[in-house]
Amino acid sequence: MLGKSITNLMQALKQLPAIGPKSAQRMALCLLLEHNHTTAKKIITNLTSAVNNVRQCSCCQMLTEDAVCVICNDPRRDSRCICIVSSPADCIAIEESSIYKGKYFILTANLSPIDGIGPEELGIDNLLIQIENNCVSEIILATSTTPEGEATAYYLSEQLKKYKLNISRLAQGIPRGGELEYIDSDTLAHALDTRKQFI
Amino acid sequence: MLGKSITNLMQALKQLPAIGPKSAQRMALCLLLEHNHTTAKKIITNLTSAVNNVRQCSCCQMLTEDAVCVICNDPRRDSRCICIVSSPADCIAIEESSIYKGKYFILTANLSPIDGIGPEELGIDNLLIQIENNCVSEIILATSTTPEGEATAYYLSEQLKKYKLNISRLAQGIPRGGELEYIDSDTLAHALDTRKQFI
């Protein structure tokens, strides 16, 4: 019963991350009500401008409006340490914790053979160039603890072995402030297994 | 740390229904990765075309590409019965149940004094014109069972009293196929209170 314009818009919105057919329909119908046309136009203008102006940093592959991003350009950041993450959002999450003072490298994707994403799709050429040129001594593998993230971390550690770097992975266990009864059993089992000496 | 283009895009996306700052950030960062530029451009094109081509039906206020929507244009639909809903999505939901053969009227909003939405913002001028011109004999108040939806239904019933119409409201109770133990207590109390003679 909806026309071609609305159906096409719903199809396009459905490709956004975590948006299913019902949410895409809700967004499309909401944007097309006359009193929401300003919002729709704002999205068109800002998305057009962002697609034209934003690129990936030539060093770390973070999204930026310049050739090199603010972190890579910051002389106070320690370029001997690189934290490898799977997406720009993961890089922002670590930055928000305000503890890390090294540099980053953002992968194009996680390994996922089921989706046809093999080692070539990780986009690590720039990473290898940086390790060779910048006296890098430490690598933090901060990919997710999903099967894809774990496989990616393992693959990278194998690839980087020859450079004789200090390679670490983020600690895994019970989240800080977490109530034990609400922690899933896989996490609990792992936390028990890798428990640390207290005193 | 993100540039102006990305921040502006995130601000615009945050205005979509049910999208908070975290989801808006995720969408923006995802769309700006080079391999997703096709999706971003598809959204720009389809949203531009939809905003330009889609308008509200001059009879029922449903979204349509024509001056009058397919339902209002369908001579097989009973124009003596009007089902009043609060949004185009609600109209689609009722159409999907395939049981209703009358016409619709889509309100611009639900009454919500807290958001500054008073009776004038409901946009019922077209509804009154139709009731007066089309020998309407029945009105179904299909607004939601939220406080705003209930207030809107009550206000409309008061406004329509003078036309001597048969005014009904959707039945309220336990959803079909619902397991009793998972039904909220307000719904259960109401269902008990308005229980129906069985045999």
Coordinates of C-alpha atoms in Angstrom, one line a residue:
Chain A
M1 CA 0.0 0.0 0.0
L2 CA 3.0 2.3 0.4
G3 CA 4.4 3.9 -2.8
K4 CA 7.8 3.2 -4.4
S5 CA 9.6 6.2 -2.8
I6 CA 8.7 5.1 0.7
T7 CA 9.6 1.4 0.0
N8 CA 13.0 2.4 -1.5
L9 CA 13.7 4.6 1.5
M10 CA 12.8 1.8 3.9
Q11 CA 15.1 -0.6 2.0
A12 CA 18.0 1.9 2.2
L13 CA 17.5 2.6 6.0
K14 CA 17.4 -1.2 6.7
Q15 CA 21.1 -1.4 5.8
L16 CA 22.0 0.8 8.8
P17 CA 23.6 -1.2 11.7
A18 CA 21.1 -2.9 14.1
I19 CA 18.1 -1.6 12.1
G20 CA 15.5 -4.2 11.1
P21 CA 12.5 -3.9 8.8
K22 CA 10.2 -2.6 11.5
S23 CA 12.6 0.2 12.7
A24 CA 13.4 1.1 9.1
Q25 CA 9.6 1.5 8.4
R26 CA 9.2 3.6 11.6
M27 CA 12.1 5.9 10.7
A28 CA 10.9 6.4 7.1
L29 CA 7.3 7.1 8.0
C30 CA 8.4 9.5 10.8
L31 CA 10.8 11.4 8.5
L32 CA 8.2 11.9 5.8
L33 CA 5.5 13.5 8.0
E34 CA 5.5 17.2 7.0
H35 CA 6.5 18.5 10.5
N36 CA 9.6 16.3 10.3
H37 CA 10.9 17.5 6.9
T38 CA 13.4 19.8 8.6
T39 CA 15.0 16.7 10.3
A40 CA 15.0 14.8 7.0
K41 CA 16.7 17.7 5.2
K42 CA 19.2 18.0 8.0
I43 CA 20.1 14.3 7.6
I44 CA 20.5 14.7 3.8
T45 CA 22.8 17.8 4.1
N46 CA 24.9 16.4 6.9
L47 CA 25.3 13.0 5.4
T48 CA 26.3 14.4 2.1
S49 CA 28.8 16.7 3.7
A50 CA 30.2 14.0 5.9
V51 CA 30.5 11.5 3.0
N52 CA 32.4 14.2 1.0
N53 CA 34.7 15.4 3.8
V54 CA 35.4 12.4 6.0
R55 CA 38.1 10.0 5.0
Q56 CA 40.3 7.4 6.8
C57 CA 43.5 8.6 8.4
S58 CA 46.5 7.5 6.2
C59 CA 48.3 6.2 9.3
C60 CA 45.8 4.5 11.6
Q61 CA 42.7 4.3 9.4
M62 CA 40.5 6.3 11.9
L63 CA 37.8 8.5 10.4
T64 CA 38.9 12.1 10.1
E65 CA 38.4 15.2 8.0
D66 CA 42.2 15.7 7.6
A67 CA 44.8 13.5 5.9
V68 CA 46.1 12.4 9.3
C69 CA 43.9 12.2 12.4
V70 CA 44.3 14.3 15.6
I71 CA 45.7 11.3 17.6
C72 CA 48.4 10.4 14.9
N73 CA 49.2 14.1 14.7
D74 CA 49.6 14.5 18.5
P75 CA 53.4 14.5 19.4
R76 CA 52.5 13.7 23.1
R77 CA 51.1 10.3 22.2
D78 CA 53.6 7.4 22.4
S79 CA 54.1 6.1 18.9
R80 CA 56.0 3.0 20.2
C81 CA 52.7 1.5 21.4
I82 CA 49.8 0.6 19.0
C83 CA 46.4 -0.5 20.2
I84 CA 44.6 -2.5 17.4
V85 CA 40.8 -2.1 17.4
S86 CA 38.1 -3.4 15.0
S87 CA 36.2 -0.2 14.4
P88 CA 36.3 3.6 14.9
A89 CA 33.7 3.2 17.6
D90 CA 36.0 0.9 19.6
C91 CA 38.7 3.5 19.3
I92 CA 36.4 6.2 20.7
A93 CA 35.3 3.9 23.6
I94 CA 39.0 3.4 24.6
E95 CA 39.7 7.1 24.3
E96 CA 36.8 7.8 26.6
S97 CA 38.4 5.8 29.3
S98 CA 41.2 8.4 29.2
I99 CA 43.9 6.0 30.3
Y100 CA 45.6 5.1 27.0
K101 CA 48.3 7.4 25.7
G102 CA 49.7 5.4 22.8
K103 CA 48.5 5.3 19.2
Y104 CA 45.8 3.2 17.4
F105 CA 45.3 1.1 14.4
I106 CA 41.7 0.6 13.1
L107 CA 41.1 -2.6 11.2
T108 CA 38.7 -2.6 8.3
A109 CA 36.9 -5.6 9.7
N110 CA 37.2 -8.7 11.9
L111 CA 38.1 -12.1 10.4
S112 CA 34.8 -13.8 9.6
P113 CA 35.1 -16.7 7.0
I114 CA 31.3 -17.2 7.2
D115 CA 30.8 -13.6 5.8
G116 CA 33.6 -14.1 3.3
I117 CA 36.0 -11.8 5.3
G118 CA 39.5 -13.3 5.1
P119 CA 42.9 -12.0 6.2
E120 CA 43.2 -9.8 3.1
E121 CA 40.1 -7.8 4.2
L122 CA 41.6 -6.8 7.5
G123 CA 43.5 -4.0 5.8
I124 CA 46.8 -4.4 7.8
D125 CA 49.2 -3.1 5.2
N126 CA 49.4 0.3 6.9
L127 CA 50.0 -1.4 10.2
L128 CA 53.0 -3.3 9.0
I129 CA 54.4 -0.1 7.4
Q130 CA 54.1 1.7 10.8
I131 CA 55.6 -1.1 12.8
E132 CA 58.6 -1.2 10.4
N133 CA 59.1 2.6 10.3
N134 CA 58.2 3.8 13.8
C135 CA 60.3 1.7 16.3
V136 CA 57.1 0.2 17.6
S137 CA 57.8 -2.0 20.7
E138 CA 54.3 -2.8 22.0
I139 CA 51.0 -4.0 20.4
I140 CA 47.7 -4.2 22.4
L141 CA 45.2 -6.5 20.7
A142 CA 41.9 -4.8 21.6
T143 CA 39.5 -6.7 19.3
S144 CA 36.2 -7.9 20.8
T145 CA 35.9 -11.2 22.8
T146 CA 33.5 -12.5 20.1
P147 CA 34.7 -15.6 18.1
E148 CA 35.5 -13.2 15.2
G149 CA 37.4 -10.8 17.5
E150 CA 39.4 -13.7 19.1
A151 CA 40.2 -15.2 15.7
T152 CA 41.4 -11.8 14.5
A153 CA 43.6 -11.3 17.6
Y154 CA 45.1 -14.8 17.1
Y155 CA 45.8 -14.2 13.4
L156 CA 47.4 -10.8 14.1
S157 CA 49.6 -12.3 16.9
E158 CA 50.9 -14.9 14.4
Q159 CA 51.5 -12.3 11.7
L160 CA 53.4 -10.0 14.1
K161 CA 55.6 -12.7 15.7
K162 CA 58.5 -12.0 13.5
Y163 CA 58.8 -8.3 14.7
K164 CA 59.7 -9.4 18.3
L165 CA 57.1 -7.0 19.9
N166 CA 55.5 -7.1 23.3
I167 CA 52.0 -8.3 22.3
S168 CA 49.2 -8.2 24.9
R169 CA 45.4 -8.6 24.9
L170 CA 42.9 -6.7 27.0
A171 CA 42.2 -8.5 30.4
Q172 CA 39.1 -10.6 30.4
G173 CA 36.9 -11.3 33.4
I174 CA 34.1 -9.8 35.5
P175 CA 33.2 -6.2 34.6
R176 CA 34.1 -3.6 37.4
G177 CA 31.1 -3.0 39.6
G178 CA 29.4 -6.1 38.2
E179 CA 27.0 -8.2 40.4
L180 CA 28.2 -11.8 40.4
E181 CA 24.7 -13.3 40.0
Y182 CA 24.1 -11.4 36.8
I183 CA 27.4 -12.4 35.1
D184 CA 27.0 -15.1 32.4
S185 CA 28.5 -18.5 33.1
D186 CA 31.1 -18.4 30.3
T187 CA 32.6 -15.2 31.7
L188 CA 32.5 -16.6 35.3
A189 CA 34.1 -19.9 34.3
H190 CA 36.9 -17.9 32.5
A191 CA 37.3 -15.5 35.5
L192 CA 37.7 -18.5 37.8
D193 CA 40.1 -20.2 35.5
T194 CA 42.3 -17.2 35.2
R195 CA 42.0 -15.9 38.8
K196 CA 44.8 -13.7 40.1
Q197 CA 46.8 -14.0 43.3
F198 CA 45.3 -11.4 45.7
I199 CA 47.9 -10.8 48.5
Chain B
M1 CA 38.2 14.0 18.8
L2 CA 35.7 13.5 15.9
G3 CA 35.5 16.4 13.4
K4 CA 32.6 18.8 12.8
S5 CA 31.1 16.8 9.8
I6 CA 30.8 13.6 11.9
T7 CA 29.4 15.4 14.9
N8 CA 26.8 17.2 12.9
L9 CA 25.8 13.9 11.2
M10 CA 25.4 12.3 14.7
Q11 CA 23.3 15.2 15.9
A12 CA 21.0 14.8 12.9
L13 CA 20.7 11.0 13.2
K14 CA 19.9 11.4 16.9
Q15 CA 16.6 13.0 15.9
L16 CA 15.3 9.7 14.3
P17 CA 12.7 7.9 16.4
A18 CA 14.1 5.6 19.1
I19 CA 17.7 6.5 18.3
G20 CA 19.9 7.7 21.2
P21 CA 23.4 9.1 21.1
K22 CA 25.1 5.7 21.1
S23 CA 23.1 4.4 18.1
A24 CA 23.5 7.7 16.2
Q25 CA 27.3 7.4 16.7
R26 CA 27.3 3.8 15.5
M27 CA 25.3 4.7 12.4
A28 CA 27.4 7.7 11.5
L29 CA 30.7 5.9 11.9
C30 CA 29.4 2.9 10.0
L31 CA 28.1 4.9 7.1
L32 CA 31.4 6.8 6.8
L33 CA 33.6 3.8 6.4
E34 CA 34.7 3.7 2.7
H35 CA 33.1 0.3 2.0
N36 CA 29.7 1.7 3.2
H37 CA 29.6 4.8 1.0
T38 CA 27.2 3.1 -1.4
T39 CA 24.7 2.7 1.5
A40 CA 25.2 6.3 2.5
K41 CA 24.6 7.5 -1.0
K42 CA 21.5 5.3 -1.4
I43 CA 20.1 6.8 1.8
I44 CA 20.8 10.4 0.5
T45 CA 19.1 9.7 -2.9
N46 CA 16.1 7.8 -1.6
L47 CA 15.5 10.2 1.3
T48 CA 15.7 13.2 -1.1
S49 CA 13.3 11.6 -3.6
A50 CA 10.9 10.5 -0.8
V51 CA 10.8 14.0 0.8
N52 CA 10.1 15.5 -2.6
N53 CA 7.5 13.0 -3.8
V54 CA 5.6 11.9 -0.7
R55 CA 2.8 14.1 0.8
Q56 CA -0.1 13.5 3.1
C57 CA -3.4 12.3 1.5
S58 CA -5.9 15.2 1.2
C59 CA -8.7 13.1 2.7
C60 CA -7.2 10.8 5.4
Q61 CA -3.7 12.3 5.9
M62 CA -1.9 9.0 5.2
L63 CA 1.5 9.3 3.5
T64 CA 1.1 8.8 -0.3
E65 CA 2.8 9.8 -3.6
D66 CA -0.6 10.9 -5.1
A67 CA -3.0 13.6 -4.1
V68 CA -5.4 10.9 -2.6
C69 CA -4.1 7.6 -1.2
V70 CA -4.9 4.1 -2.5
I71 CA -7.4 3.4 0.4
C72 CA -9.4 6.6 0.0
N73 CA -9.4 6.0 -3.8
D74 CA -10.7 2.4 -3.5
P75 CA -14.4 2.3 -4.2
R76 CA -14.8 -1.1 -2.4
R77 CA -13.8 0.4 0.9
D78 CA -16.8 1.5 3.1
S79 CA -16.6 5.2 3.5
R80 CA -19.3 5.3 6.1
C81 CA -16.8 3.9 8.7
I82 CA -13.7 5.8 9.7
C83 CA -10.9 4.3 11.8
I84 CA -8.9 7.0 13.6
V85 CA -5.2 6.2 14.2
S86 CA -2.3 8.3 15.6
S87 CA 0.3 7.6 12.9
P88 CA 0.8 6.1 9.4
A89 CA 2.5 3.1 11.0
D90 CA -0.7 2.3 13.0
C91 CA -2.7 2.4 9.8
I92 CA -0.3 -0.1 8.2
A93 CA -0.5 -2.3 11.3
I94 CA -4.3 -2.5 11.0
E95 CA -4.2 -3.0 7.2
E96 CA -1.9 -6.0 7.9
S97 CA -4.5 -7.6 10.0
S98 CA -6.7 -7.7 6.7
I99 CA -10.0 -7.5 8.6
Y100 CA -10.9 -3.8 8.3
K101 CA -12.7 -2.7 5.1
G102 CA -13.6 0.9 6.0
K103 CA -11.5 4.1 5.6
Y104 CA -9.0 5.7 7.9
F105 CA -8.1 9.1 9.4
I106 CA -4.5 9.7 10.5
L107 CA -4.1 12.2 13.3
T108 CA -1.0 14.5 13.2
A109 CA -0.2 13.6 16.9
N110 CA -1.7 12.4 20.2
L111 CA -2.8 14.9 22.8
S112 CA 0.2 15.5 25.1
P113 CA 0.0 18.7 27.1
I114 CA 3.5 17.9 28.6
D115 CA 5.0 18.2 25.1
G116 CA 2.8 21.2 24.2
I117 CA 0.5 19.2 22.0
G118 CA -3.1 20.5 22.5
P119 CA -6.3 19.9 20.5
E120 CA -5.3 22.2 17.7
E121 CA -2.3 20.1 16.9
L122 CA -4.3 16.9 16.3
G123 CA -5.2 18.2 12.8
I124 CA -8.9 17.0 12.8
D125 CA -10.3 19.7 10.3
N126 CA -10.2 17.2 7.4
L127 CA -11.9 14.6 9.6
L128 CA -14.8 16.9 10.4
I129 CA -15.2 17.8 6.7
Q130 CA -15.4 14.1 5.8
I131 CA -17.9 13.3 8.5
E132 CA -20.1 16.1 7.3
N133 CA -19.8 15.3 3.6
N134 CA -19.7 11.5 3.5
C135 CA -22.7 10.2 5.5
V136 CA -20.2 8.6 8.0
S137 CA -22.1 6.5 10.5
E138 CA -19.3 4.8 12.5
I139 CA -16.1 5.9 14.1
I140 CA -13.5 3.5 15.5
L141 CA -11.1 5.2 17.9
A142 CA -7.9 3.2 17.4
T143 CA -5.4 5.4 19.3
S144 CA -2.9 3.6 21.6
T145 CA -3.8 2.6 25.1
T146 CA -1.1 5.0 26.5
P147 CA -2.3 7.9 28.6
E148 CA -1.8 10.2 25.5
G149 CA -3.8 7.8 23.3
E150 CA -6.6 7.5 25.9
A151 CA -6.8 11.2 26.4
T152 CA -7.0 11.7 22.6
A153 CA -9.7 9.1 22.2
Y154 CA -11.7 10.8 25.0
Y155 CA -11.3 14.2 23.5
L156 CA -12.3 13.0 20.0
S157 CA -15.4 11.2 21.4
E158 CA -16.5 14.5 23.0
Q159 CA -15.9 16.5 19.8
L160 CA -17.8 13.9 17.7
K161 CA -20.8 13.6 20.1
K162 CA -22.9 16.1 18.2
Y163 CA -22.8 14.1 14.9
K164 CA -24.8 11.2 16.5
L165 CA -22.3 8.5 15.3
N166 CA -21.7 5.0 16.5
I167 CA -18.3 5.5 18.2
S168 CA -16.3 2.5 19.4
R169 CA -12.8 1.8 20.8
L170 CA -10.5 -1.2 20.1
A171 CA -11.1 -4.0 22.6
Q172 CA -8.6 -4.0 25.5
G173 CA -7.4 -7.2 27.3
I174 CA -5.0 -10.1 27.1
P175 CA -3.3 -10.4 23.7
R176 CA -4.3 -13.5 21.7
G177 CA -1.9 -16.4 22.2
G178 CA -0.6 -14.6 25.4
E179 CA 0.7 -16.6 28.3
L180 CA -1.0 -15.4 31.5
E181 CA 2.1 -15.4 33.7
Y182 CA 3.8 -12.9 31.3
I183 CA 1.0 -10.4 31.1
D184 CA 1.5 -7.2 33.1
S185 CA -0.8 -6.7 36.1
D186 CA -2.5 -3.6 34.8
T187 CA -3.7 -5.4 31.7
L188 CA -4.7 -8.4 33.8
A189 CA -6.7 -6.2 36.2
H190 CA -8.4 -4.5 33.3
A191 CA -9.2 -7.9 31.6
L192 CA -10.7 -9.3 34.9
D193 CA -12.7 -6.1 35.4
T194 CA -14.1 -6.2 31.9
R195 CA -14.5 -10.0 31.6
K196 CA -17.1 -11.2 29.1
Q197 CA -19.9 -13.8 29.5
F198 CA -18.6 -17.1 28.0
I199 CA -21.6 -19.2 27.3

